[in-house]
PDB file of C-alpha atoms in Angstrom:
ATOM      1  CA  UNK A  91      96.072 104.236  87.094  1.00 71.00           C
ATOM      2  CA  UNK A  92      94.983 103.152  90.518  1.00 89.00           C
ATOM      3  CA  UNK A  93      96.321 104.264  93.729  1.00 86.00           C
ATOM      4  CA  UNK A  94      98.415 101.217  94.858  1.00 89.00           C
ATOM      5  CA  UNK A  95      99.688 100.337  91.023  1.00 92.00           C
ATOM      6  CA  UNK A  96     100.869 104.474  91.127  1.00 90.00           C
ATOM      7  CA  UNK A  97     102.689 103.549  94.346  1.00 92.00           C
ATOM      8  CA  UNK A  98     104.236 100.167  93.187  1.00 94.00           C
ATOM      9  CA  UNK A  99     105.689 102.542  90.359  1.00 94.00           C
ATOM     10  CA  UNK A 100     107.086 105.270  92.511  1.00 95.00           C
ATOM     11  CA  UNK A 101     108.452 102.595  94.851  1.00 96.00           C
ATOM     12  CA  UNK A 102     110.401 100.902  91.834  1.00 97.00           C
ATOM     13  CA  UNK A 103     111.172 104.354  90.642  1.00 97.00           C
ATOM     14  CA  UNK A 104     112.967 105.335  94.166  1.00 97.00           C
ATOM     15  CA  UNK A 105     115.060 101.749  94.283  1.00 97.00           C
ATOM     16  CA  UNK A 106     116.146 102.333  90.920  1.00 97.00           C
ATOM     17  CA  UNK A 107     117.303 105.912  92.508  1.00 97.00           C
ATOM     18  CA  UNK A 108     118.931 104.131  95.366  1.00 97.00           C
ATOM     19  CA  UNK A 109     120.988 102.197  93.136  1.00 96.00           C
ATOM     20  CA  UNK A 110     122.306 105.031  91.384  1.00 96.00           C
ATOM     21  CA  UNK A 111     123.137 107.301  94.384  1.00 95.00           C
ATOM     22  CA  UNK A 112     124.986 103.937  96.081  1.00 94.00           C
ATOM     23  CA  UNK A 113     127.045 103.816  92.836  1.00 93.00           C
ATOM     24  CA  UNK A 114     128.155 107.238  92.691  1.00 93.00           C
ATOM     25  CA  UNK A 115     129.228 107.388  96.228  1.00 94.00           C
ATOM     26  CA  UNK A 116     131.236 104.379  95.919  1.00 92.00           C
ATOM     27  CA  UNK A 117     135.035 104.891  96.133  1.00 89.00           C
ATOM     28  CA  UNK A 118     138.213 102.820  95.619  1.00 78.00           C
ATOM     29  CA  UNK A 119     136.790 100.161  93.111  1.00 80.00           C
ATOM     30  CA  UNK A 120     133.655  99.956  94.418  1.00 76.00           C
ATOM     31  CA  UNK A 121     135.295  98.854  98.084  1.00 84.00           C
ATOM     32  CA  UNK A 122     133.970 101.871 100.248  1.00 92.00           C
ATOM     33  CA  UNK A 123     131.130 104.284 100.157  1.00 93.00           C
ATOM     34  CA  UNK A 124     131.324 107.977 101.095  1.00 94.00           C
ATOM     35  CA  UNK A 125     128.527 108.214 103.638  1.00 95.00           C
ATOM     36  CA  UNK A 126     128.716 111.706 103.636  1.00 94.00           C
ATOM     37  CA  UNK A 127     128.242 112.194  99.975  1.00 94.00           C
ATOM     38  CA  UNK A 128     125.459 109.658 100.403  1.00 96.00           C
ATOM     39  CA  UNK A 129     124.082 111.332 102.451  1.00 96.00           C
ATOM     40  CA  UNK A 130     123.528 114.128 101.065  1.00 96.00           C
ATOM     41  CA  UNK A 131     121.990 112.630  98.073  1.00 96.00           C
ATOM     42  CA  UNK A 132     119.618 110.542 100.181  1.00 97.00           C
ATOM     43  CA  UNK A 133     118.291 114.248 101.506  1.00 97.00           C
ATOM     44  CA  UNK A 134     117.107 115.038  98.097  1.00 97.00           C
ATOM     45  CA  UNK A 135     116.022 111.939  97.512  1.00 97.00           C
ATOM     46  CA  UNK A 136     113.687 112.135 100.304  1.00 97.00           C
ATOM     47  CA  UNK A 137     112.988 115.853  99.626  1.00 97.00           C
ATOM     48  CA  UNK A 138     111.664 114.338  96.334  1.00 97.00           C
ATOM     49  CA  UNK A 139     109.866 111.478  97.442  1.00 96.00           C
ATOM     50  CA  UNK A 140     107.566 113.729  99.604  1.00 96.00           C
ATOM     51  CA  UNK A 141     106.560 115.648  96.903  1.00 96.00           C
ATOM     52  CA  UNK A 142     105.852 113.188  95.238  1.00 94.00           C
ATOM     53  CA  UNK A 143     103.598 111.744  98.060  1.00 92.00           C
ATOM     54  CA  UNK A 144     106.101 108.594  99.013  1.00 94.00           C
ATOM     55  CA  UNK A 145     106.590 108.501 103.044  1.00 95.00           C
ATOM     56  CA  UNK A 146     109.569 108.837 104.178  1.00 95.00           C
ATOM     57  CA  UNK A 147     109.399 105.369 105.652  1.00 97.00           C
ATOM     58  CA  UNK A 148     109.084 103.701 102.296  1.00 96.00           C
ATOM     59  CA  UNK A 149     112.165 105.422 101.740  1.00 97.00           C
ATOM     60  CA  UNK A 150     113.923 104.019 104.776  1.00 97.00           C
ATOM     61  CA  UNK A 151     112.550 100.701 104.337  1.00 97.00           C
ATOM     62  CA  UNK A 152     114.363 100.721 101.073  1.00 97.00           C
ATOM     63  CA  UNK A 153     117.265 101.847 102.309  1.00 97.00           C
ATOM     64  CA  UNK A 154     117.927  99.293 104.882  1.00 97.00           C
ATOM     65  CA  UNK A 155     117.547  96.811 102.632  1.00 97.00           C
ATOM     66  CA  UNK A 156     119.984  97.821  99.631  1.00 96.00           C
ATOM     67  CA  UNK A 157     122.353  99.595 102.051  1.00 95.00           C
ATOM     68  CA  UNK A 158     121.642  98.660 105.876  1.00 96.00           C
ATOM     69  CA  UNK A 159     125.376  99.807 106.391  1.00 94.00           C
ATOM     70  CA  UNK A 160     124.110 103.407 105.669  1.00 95.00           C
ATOM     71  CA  UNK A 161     121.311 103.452 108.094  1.00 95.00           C
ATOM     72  CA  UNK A 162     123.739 102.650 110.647  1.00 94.00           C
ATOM     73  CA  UNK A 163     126.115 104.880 109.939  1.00 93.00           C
ATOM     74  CA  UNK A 164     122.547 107.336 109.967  1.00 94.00           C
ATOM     75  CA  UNK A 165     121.756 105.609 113.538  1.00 92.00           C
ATOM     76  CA  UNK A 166     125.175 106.304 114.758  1.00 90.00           C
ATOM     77  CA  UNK A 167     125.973 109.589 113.689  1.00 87.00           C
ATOM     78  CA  UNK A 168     122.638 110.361 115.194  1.00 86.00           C
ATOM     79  CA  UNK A 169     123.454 109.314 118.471  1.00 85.00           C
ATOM     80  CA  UNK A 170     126.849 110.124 118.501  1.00 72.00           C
ATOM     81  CA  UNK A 171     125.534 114.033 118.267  1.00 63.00           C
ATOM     82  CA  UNK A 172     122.901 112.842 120.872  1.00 58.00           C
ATOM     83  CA  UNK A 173     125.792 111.587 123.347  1.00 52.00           C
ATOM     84  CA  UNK A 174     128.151 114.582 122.789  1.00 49.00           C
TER      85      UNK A 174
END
């Protein structure tokens, strides 16, 4: 197996992860996600991802596609501890 095929299997590997992790952290039918639970699970998933060799930014990119809501909250609470 080639480089960029190994990759391409890791990425859909790590979506398929994302999907999971967004489903467990969802509350109330499915109507609201528990960032902070998320969270958490999104540090091990990136934990994992580098060793595995994935940058993080693969990770991200994925992330803000399936749940941009997250990376905001990510953005803000960033900030917010920035500002304070």
């Amino acid at each position: 197996m080639d480089r960029d095929s190994f990759i391409s299997t890791l990425v859909a590997q790590y979506k398929e992860e994302i999907e999971e992790l967004l489903v467990e952290s969802e509350l109330v039918y499915r109507s609201t996600i528990d960032y902070e639970m998320l969270d958490g699970k999104v540090e091990q998933l990136l934990r994992a991802a580098k060793v595995d060799g994935l940058e993080e930014k693969v990770i991200w990119d994925l992330l803000q596609s399936r749940i941009p809501s997250y990376v905001n909250y990510i953005n803000y609470k960033t900030t917010g501890k920035k500002a304070a």
